[in-house]
Short mmCIF file of C-alpha atoms in Angstrom, two decimals:
data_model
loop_
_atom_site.label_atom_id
_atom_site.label_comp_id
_atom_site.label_asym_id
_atom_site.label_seq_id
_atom_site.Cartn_x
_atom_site.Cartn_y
_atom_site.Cartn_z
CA UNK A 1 53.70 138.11 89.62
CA UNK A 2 53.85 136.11 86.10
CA UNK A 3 55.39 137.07 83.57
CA UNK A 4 58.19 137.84 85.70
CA UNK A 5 59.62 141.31 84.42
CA UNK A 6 61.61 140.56 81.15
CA UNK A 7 64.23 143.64 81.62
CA UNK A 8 65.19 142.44 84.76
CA UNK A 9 65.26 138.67 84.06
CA UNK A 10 67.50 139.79 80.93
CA UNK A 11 69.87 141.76 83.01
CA UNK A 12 69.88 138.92 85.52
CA UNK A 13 71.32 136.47 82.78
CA UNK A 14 73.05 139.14 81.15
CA UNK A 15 75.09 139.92 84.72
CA UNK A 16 75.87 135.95 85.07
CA UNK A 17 77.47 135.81 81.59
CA UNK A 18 74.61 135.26 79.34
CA UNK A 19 74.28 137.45 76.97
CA UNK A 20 71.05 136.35 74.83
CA UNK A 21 69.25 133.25 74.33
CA UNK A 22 71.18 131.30 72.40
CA UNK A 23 73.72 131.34 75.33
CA UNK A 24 71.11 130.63 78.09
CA UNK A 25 69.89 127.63 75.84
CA UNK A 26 73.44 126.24 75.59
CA UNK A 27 73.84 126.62 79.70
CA UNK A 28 75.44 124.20 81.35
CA UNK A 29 73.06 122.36 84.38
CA UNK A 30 74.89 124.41 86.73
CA UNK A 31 75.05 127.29 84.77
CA UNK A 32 71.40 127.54 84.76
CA UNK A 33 71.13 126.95 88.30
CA UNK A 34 73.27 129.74 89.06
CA UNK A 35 71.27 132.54 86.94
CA UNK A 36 67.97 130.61 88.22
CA UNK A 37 69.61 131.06 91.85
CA UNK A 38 70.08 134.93 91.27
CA UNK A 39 66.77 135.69 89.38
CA UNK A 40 64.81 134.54 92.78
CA UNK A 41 67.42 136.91 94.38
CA UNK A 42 66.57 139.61 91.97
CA UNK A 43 62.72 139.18 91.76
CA UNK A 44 61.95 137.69 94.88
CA UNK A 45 59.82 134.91 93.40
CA UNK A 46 60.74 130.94 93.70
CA UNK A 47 61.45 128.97 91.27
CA UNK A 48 59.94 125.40 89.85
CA UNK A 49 63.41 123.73 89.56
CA UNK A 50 63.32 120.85 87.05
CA UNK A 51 66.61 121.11 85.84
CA UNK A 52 68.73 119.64 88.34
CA UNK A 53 68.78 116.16 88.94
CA UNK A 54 68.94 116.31 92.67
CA UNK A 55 67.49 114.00 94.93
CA UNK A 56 64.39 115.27 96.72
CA UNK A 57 63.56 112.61 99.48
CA UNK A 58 66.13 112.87 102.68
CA UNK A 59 69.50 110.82 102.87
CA UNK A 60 69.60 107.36 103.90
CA UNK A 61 69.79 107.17 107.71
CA UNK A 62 71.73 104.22 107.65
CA UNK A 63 74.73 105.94 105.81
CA UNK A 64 74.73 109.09 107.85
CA UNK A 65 74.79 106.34 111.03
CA UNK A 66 77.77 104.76 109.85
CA UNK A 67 79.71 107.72 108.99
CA UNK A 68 79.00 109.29 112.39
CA UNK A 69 80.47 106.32 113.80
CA UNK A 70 82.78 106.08 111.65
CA UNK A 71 84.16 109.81 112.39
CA UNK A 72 83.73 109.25 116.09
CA UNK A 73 86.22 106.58 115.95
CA UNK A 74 88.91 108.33 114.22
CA UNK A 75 88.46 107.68 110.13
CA UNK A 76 89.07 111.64 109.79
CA UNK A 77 92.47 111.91 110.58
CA UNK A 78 93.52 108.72 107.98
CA UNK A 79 94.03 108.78 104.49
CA UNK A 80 91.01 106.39 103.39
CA UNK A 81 92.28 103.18 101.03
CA UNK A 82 92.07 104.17 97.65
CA UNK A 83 91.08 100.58 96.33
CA UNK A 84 88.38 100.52 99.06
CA UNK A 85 87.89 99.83 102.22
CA UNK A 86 87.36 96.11 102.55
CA UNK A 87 83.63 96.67 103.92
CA UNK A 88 82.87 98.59 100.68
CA UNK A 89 84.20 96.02 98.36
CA UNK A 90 82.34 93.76 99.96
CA UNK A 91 78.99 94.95 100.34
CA UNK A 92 79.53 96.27 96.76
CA UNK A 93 79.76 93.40 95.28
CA UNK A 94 77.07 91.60 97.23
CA UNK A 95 74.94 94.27 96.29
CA UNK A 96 75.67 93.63 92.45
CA UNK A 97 74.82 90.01 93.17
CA UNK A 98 71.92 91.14 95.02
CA UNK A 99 70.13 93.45 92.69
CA UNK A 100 71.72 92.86 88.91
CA UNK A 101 72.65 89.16 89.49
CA UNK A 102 76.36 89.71 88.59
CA UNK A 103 79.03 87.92 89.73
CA UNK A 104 81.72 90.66 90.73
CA UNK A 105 84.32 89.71 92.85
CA UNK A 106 85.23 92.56 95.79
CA UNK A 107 88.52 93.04 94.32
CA UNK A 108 87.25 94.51 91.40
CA UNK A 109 85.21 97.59 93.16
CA UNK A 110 86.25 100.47 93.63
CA UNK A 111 85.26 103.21 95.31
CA UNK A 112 85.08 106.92 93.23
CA UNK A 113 84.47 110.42 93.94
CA UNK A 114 80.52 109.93 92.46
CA UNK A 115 79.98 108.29 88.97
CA UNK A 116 81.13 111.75 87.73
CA UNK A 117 84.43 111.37 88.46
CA UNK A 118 84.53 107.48 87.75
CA UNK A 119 83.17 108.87 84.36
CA UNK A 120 85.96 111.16 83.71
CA UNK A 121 88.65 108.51 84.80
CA UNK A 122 87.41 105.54 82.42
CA UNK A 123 87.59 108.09 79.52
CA UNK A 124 90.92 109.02 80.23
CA UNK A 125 92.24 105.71 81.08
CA UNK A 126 90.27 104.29 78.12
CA UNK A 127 91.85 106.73 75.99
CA UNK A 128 95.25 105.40 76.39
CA UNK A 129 94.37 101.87 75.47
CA UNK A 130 95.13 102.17 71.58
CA UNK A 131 96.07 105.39 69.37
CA UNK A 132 93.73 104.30 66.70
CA UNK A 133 91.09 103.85 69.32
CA UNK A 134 90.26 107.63 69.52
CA UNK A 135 86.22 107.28 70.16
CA UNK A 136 83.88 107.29 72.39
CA UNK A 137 80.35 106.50 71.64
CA UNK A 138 77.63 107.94 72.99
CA UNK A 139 73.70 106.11 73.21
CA UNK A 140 71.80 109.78 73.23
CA UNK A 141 70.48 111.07 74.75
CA UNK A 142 72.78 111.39 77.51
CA UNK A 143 74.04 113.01 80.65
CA UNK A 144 75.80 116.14 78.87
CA UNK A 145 78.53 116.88 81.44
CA UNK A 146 79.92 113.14 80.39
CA UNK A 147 80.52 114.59 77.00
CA UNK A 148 81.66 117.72 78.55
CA UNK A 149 84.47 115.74 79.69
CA UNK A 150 85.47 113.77 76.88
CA UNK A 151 86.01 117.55 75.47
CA UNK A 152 87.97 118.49 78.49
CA UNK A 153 90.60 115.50 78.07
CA UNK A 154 90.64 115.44 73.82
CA UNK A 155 88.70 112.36 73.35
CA UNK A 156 87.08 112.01 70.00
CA UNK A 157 82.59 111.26 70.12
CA UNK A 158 79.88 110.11 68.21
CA UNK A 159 76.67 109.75 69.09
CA UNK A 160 73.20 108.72 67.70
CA UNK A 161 69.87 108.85 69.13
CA UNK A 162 68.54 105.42 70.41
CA UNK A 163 64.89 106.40 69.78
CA UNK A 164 65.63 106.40 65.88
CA UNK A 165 67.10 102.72 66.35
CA UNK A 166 65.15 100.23 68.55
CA UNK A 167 65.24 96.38 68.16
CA UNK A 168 67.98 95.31 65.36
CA UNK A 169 68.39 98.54 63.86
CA UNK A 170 70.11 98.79 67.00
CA UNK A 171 72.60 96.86 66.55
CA UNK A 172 73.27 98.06 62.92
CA UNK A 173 73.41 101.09 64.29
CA UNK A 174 76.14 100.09 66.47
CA UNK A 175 78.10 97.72 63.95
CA UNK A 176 78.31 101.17 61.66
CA UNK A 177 80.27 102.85 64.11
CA UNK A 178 82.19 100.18 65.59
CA UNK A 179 83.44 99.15 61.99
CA UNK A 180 85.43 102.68 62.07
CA UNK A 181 87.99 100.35 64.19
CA UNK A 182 87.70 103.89 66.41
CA UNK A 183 85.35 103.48 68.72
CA UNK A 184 87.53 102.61 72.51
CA UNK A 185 84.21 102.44 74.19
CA UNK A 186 80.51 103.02 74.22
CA UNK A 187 78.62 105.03 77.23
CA UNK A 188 74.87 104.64 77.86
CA UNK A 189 72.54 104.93 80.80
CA UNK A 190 69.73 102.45 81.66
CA UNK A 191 67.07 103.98 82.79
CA UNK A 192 68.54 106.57 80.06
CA UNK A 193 69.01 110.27 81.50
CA UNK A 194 66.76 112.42 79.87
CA UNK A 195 64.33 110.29 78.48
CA UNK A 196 63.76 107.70 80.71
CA UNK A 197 63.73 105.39 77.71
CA UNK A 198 64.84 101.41 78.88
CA UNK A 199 67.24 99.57 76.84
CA UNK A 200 65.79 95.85 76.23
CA UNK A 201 67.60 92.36 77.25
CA UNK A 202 67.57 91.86 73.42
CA UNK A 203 69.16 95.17 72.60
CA UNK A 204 71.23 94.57 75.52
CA UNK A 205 72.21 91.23 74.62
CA UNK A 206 73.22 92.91 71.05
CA UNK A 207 74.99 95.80 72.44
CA UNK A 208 77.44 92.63 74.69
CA UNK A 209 77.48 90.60 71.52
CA UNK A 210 79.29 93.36 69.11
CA UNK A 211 81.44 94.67 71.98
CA UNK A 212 83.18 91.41 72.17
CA UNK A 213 83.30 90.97 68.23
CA UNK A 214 84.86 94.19 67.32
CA UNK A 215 86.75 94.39 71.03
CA UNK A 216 84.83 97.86 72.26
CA UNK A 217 84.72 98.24 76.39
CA UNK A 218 80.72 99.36 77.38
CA UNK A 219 80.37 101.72 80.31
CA UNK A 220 76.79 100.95 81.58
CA UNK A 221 75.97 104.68 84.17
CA UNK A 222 73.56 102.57 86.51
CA UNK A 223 72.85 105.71 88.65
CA UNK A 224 69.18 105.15 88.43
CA UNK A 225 69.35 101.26 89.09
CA UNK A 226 66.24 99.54 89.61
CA UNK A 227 64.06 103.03 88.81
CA UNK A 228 62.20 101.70 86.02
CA UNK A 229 58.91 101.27 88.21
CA UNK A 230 56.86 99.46 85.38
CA UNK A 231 58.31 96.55 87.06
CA UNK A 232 57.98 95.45 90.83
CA UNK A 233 61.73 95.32 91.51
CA UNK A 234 63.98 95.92 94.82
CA UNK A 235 63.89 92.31 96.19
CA UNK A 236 67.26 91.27 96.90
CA UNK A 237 68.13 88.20 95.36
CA UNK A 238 64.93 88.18 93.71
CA UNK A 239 63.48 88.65 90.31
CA UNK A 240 63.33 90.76 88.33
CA UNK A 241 66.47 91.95 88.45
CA UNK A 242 68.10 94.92 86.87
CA UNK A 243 68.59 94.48 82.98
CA UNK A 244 72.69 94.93 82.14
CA UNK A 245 74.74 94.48 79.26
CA UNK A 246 77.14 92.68 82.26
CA UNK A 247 75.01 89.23 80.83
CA UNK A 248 76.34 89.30 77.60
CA UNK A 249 79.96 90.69 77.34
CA UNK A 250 83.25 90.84 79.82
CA UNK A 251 84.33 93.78 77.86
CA UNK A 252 81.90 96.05 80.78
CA UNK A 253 82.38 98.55 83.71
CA UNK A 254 79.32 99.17 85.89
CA UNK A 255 79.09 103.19 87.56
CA UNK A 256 76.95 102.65 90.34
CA UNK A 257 75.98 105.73 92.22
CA UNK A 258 74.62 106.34 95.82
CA UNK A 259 73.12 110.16 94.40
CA UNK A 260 69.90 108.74 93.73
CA UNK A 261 69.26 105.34 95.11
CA UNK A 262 70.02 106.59 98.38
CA UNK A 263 69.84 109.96 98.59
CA UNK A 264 73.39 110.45 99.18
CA UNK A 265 74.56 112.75 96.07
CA UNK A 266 76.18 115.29 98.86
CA UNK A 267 78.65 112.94 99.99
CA UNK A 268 80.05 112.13 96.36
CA UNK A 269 79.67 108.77 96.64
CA UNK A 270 79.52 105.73 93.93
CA UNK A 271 81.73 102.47 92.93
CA UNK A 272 82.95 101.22 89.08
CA UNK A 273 82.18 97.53 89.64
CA UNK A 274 84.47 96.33 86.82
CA UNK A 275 84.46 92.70 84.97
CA UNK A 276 87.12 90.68 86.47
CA UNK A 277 88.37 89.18 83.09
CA UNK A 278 88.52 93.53 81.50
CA UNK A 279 89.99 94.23 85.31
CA UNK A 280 93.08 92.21 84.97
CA UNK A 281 93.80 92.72 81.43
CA UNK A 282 96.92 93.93 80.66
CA UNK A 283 96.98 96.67 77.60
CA UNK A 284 100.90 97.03 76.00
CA UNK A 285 100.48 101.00 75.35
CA UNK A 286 99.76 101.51 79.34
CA UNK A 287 102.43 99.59 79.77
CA UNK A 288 104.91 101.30 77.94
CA UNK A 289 103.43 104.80 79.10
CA UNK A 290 103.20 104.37 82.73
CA UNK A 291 106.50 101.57 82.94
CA UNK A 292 104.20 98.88 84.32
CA UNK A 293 102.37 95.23 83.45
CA UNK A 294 99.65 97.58 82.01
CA UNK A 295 96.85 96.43 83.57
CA UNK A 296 93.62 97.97 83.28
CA UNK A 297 92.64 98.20 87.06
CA UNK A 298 96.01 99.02 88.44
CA UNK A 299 96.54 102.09 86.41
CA UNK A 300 93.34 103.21 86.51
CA UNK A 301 93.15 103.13 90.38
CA UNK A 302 97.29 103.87 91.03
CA UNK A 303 97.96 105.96 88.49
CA UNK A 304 94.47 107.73 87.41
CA UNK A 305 92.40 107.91 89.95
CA UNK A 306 95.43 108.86 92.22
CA UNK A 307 96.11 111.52 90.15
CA UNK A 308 92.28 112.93 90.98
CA UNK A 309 91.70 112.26 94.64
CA UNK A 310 93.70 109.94 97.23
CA UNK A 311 90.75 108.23 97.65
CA UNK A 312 87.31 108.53 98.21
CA UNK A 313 86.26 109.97 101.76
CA UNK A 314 86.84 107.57 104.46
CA UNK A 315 83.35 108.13 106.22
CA UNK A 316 81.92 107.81 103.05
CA UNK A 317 83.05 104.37 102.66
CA UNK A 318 81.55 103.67 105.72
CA UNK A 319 78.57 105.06 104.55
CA UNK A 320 78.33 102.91 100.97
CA UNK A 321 79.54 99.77 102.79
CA UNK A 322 76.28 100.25 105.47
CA UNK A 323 73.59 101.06 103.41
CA UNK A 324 74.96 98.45 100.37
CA UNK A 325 74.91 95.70 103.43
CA UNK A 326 71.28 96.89 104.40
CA UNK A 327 69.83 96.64 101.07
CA UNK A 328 71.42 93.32 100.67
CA UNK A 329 69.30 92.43 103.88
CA UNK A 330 66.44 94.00 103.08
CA UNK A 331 66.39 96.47 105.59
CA UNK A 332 66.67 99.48 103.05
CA UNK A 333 64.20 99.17 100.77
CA UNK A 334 65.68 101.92 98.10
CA UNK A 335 63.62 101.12 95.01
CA UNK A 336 60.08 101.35 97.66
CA UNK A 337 61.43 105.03 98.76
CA UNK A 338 62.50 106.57 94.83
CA UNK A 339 59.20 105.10 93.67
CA UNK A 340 57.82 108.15 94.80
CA UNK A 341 59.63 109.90 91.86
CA UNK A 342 57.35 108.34 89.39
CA UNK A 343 54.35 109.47 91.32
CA UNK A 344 55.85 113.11 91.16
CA UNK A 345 56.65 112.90 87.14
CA UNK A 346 53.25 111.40 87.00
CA UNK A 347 51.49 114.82 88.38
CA UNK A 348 53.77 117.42 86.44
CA UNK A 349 53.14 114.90 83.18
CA UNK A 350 49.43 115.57 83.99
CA UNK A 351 49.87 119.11 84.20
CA UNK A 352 51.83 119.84 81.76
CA UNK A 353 49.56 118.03 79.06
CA UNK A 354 46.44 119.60 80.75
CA UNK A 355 48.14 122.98 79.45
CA UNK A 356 48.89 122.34 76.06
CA UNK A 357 52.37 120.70 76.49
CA UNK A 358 53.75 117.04 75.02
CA UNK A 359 56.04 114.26 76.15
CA UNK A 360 58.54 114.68 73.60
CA UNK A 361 60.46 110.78 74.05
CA UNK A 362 56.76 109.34 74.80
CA UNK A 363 57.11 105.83 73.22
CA UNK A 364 59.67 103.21 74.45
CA UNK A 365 60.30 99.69 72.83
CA UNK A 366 57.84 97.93 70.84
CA UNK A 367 55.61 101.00 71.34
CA UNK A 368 54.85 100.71 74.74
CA UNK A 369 54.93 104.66 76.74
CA UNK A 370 58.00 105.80 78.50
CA UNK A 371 57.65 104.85 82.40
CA UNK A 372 57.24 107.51 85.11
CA UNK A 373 60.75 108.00 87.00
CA UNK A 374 63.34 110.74 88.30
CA UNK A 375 63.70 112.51 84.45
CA UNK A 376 60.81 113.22 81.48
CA UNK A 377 60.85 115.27 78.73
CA UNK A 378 58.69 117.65 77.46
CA UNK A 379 57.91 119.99 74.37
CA UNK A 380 55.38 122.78 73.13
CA UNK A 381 53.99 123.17 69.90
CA UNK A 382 56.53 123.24 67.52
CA UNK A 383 58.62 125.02 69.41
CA UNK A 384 62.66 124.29 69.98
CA UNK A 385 64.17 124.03 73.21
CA UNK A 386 66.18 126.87 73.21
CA UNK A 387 62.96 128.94 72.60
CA UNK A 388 60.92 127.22 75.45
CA UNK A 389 63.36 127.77 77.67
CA UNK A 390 63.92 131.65 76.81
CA UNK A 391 59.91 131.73 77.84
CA UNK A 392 59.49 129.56 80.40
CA UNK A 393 61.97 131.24 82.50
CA UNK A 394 59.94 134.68 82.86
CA UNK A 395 56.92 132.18 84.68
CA UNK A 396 59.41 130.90 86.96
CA UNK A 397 59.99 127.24 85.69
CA UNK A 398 63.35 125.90 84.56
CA UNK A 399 64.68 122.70 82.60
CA UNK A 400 67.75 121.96 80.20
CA UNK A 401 66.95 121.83 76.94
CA UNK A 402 67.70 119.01 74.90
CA UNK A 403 69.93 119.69 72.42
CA UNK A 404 72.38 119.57 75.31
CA UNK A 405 71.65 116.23 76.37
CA UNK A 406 72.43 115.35 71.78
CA UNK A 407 68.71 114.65 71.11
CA UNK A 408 67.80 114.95 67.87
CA UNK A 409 63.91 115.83 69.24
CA UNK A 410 63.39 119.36 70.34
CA UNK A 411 62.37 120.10 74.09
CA UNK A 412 63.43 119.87 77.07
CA UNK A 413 64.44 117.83 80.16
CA UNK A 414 62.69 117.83 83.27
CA UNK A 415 63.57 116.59 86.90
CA UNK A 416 60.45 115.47 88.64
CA UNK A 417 62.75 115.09 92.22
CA UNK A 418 62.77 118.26 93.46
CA UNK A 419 58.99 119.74 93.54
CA UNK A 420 57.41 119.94 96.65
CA UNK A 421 53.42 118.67 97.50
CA UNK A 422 52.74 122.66 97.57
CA UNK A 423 54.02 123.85 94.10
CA UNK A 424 51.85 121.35 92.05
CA UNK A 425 48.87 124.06 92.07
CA UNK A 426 51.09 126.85 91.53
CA UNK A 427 53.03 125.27 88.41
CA UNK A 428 49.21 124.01 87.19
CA UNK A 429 48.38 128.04 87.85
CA UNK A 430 52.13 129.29 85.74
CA UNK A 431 51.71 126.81 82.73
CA UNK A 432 47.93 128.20 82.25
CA UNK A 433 49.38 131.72 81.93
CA UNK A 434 51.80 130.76 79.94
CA UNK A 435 49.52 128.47 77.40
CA UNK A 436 47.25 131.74 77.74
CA UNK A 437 49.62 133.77 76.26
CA UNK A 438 51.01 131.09 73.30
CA UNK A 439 48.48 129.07 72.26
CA UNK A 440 47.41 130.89 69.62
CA UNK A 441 50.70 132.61 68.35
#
């Protein structure tokens, strides 16, 4: 029954270390999911989940083949090779030639732990390149865990919302923080996580230009490659391709993740596909710190990632190395099977406007809307996220809000992955109570 009842939805949050609603506004992803998890307990009434970024279509059978095999012939009882496999590093970089038209040689892939923990270990190791180079800059919105770990290891960020600075304000944007001579590197995601905003191959071409002028390494997070669905992508070899700053600068790293292309976020499973000339550069001050040549690669794979996993699962491997081979063949036709995420955002979009709420990041480059795809955003009235959130919750529907993500709109991110055919009517049937009960206050 909806409103869900607000003493026990308080104590609920209360009991998982959430005192009031600043605190539940400021939840982490998995925070939320947690108290989320133990109101259904509580109340006995599901949930709408939109704030996980889960993949809700089944695991690609091709990966769970391999890795059976793959276990069946022994992998399990050997350490897995922490550079890769040599069937990974292939296929992974046939797969960037394949789908982004980048020319990445297999020695410079390497397997990681998910693009979370390739996140974490290019901040650290980035970190170390320069003393003066204390920075990293964030294109916001953004994942927020990725900031969450700069915090975590002491690295200095900025930040500034990319819907405030399309075309060449862009790049002036840019060129003001990269004059600071602090900025180490600059993390962005394309589509971008929230918003589902695209950068351009103009603004992309900018971003490459002024990373080689003032010497700045990009990370490009590629986890939902090929998901902009405005375009008829997912041809190997074939236009159009993926858009990357890769074009227009060697100063680039490429996360790839197998989370959402292929369904595969259990396994943990993703490679940094790294520019041969950054690869192979040597840097004097991880030189002198680790008693090395310095260079980039090694110590990130020897020394870093070492220091954070010996290696990524050996099945796994096997897994990545199959389904990058049959998308390369066009036997897995990824882009085809996440499409259906942009039908899903589609329907809750619908809804959601039907009952009196907005698409807060609605506009993209030159004007044009925001595509349909895995994340949206959404708002009501005038309303901040913190406040939605501390409603919404008591008619069983949950999203971050997106002052986590460093918007400077108010709202909230959604995940349009995990609802099922069934709960379209019955989120249609919540959102009418709840516009019932606010519309006029």
């Amino acid at each position: 029954m909806f409103p869900l009842d607000k003493r026990l939805v308080d104590q609920t949050c209360i009991d998982f270390g959430l005192r009031n609603a600043r605190e539940l506004g400021n939840a982490s992803i998995r925070q939320l999911v947690g108290v989320v998890k133990d109101i259904e307990r509580a109340t006995g009434e599901e949930f709408i989940h939109m704030e996980l970024g889960e993949p809700g279509l089944p695991a690609e059978a091709v990966g769970i083949a391999a890795e059976h095999k793959a276990l069946k012939e022994g992998c399990g009882s050997h350490y897995p090779l922490i550079t890769g496999i040599p069937e990974v590093m292939h296929w992974g970089s046939e797969f960037v030639r394949a789908f982004i038209v980048l020319d990445i040689p297999p020695d410079c892939i390497v397997p990681t732990v998910g693009s979370m923990q390739a996140a974490f270990a290019l901040n650290l190791t980035i970190s170390q390149f320069d003393k003066e180079r204390d920075t990293v800059l964030f294109i916001d919105p953004c994942f927020p865990v990725q900031k969450q770990q700069c915090a975590v290891i002491g690295v200095r960020v900025e930040a500034f919302d990319v819907a405030d600075f399309r075309g060449e304000a862009f790049g002036e944007e840019l060129e003001r923080h990269f004059q600071t001579g602090r900025i180490a590197a600059v993390l962005f995601s394309n589509p971008n996580n929230p918003s589902w905003m695209c950068l351009t191959e103009h603004e992309l071409e900018i971003l490459g230009r002024l990373a080689t002028r003032y010497n700045v390494m990009v990370i490009e997070d590629l986890a939902y490659l090929n998901m902009d669905f405005r375009e008829q992508r997912g041809t190997p070899y074939e236009p159009p391709f993926q858009p990357s700053v890769g074009r227009y600068t060697n100063n680039c790293v490429h996360m790839i993740s197998c989370s959402k292309m292929f369904s595969y976020a259990g396994q943990r499973a993703a490679i940094v596909a790294m520019n041969p000339y950054l690869a192979h550069r040597p840097y004097p001050a991880l030189a002198e710190r680790y008693h090395n040549d310095g260079e980039f690669m090694r110590n990130f794979v020897y020394i870093v990632l070492y220091s954070l996993s010996s290696g990524v699962t050996h099945s796994v491997q096997h897994a990545m190395a199959a389904m990058f081979k049959a998308a390369c063949q066009g036997k897995l036709r990824f882009v085809e099977n996440t499409r259906e995420y942009a039908r899903r955002a589609r329907r809750i979009k619908e809804i959601m406007e039907k009952n009196g709420f907005r698409i807060v990041y609605d506009k993209d480059a030159d004007g044009q809307p925001v595509g349909d795809g895995f994340f949206f955003t959404f708002g009501y009235r005038d309303w901040t996220g913190e406040q939605l959130l501390n409603k919404l919750i008591y008619y069983g529907v949950s999203a971050i809000t997106l002052s986590n993500t460093g918007a400077q709109r108010e709202g909230m991110r959604g995940c349009a992955s995990a609802i099922r055919e069934d709960q379209y009517e019955e989120l249609d049937r919540r959102l009418a109570l709840f516009n019932k009960e606010y519309e006029h206050m």
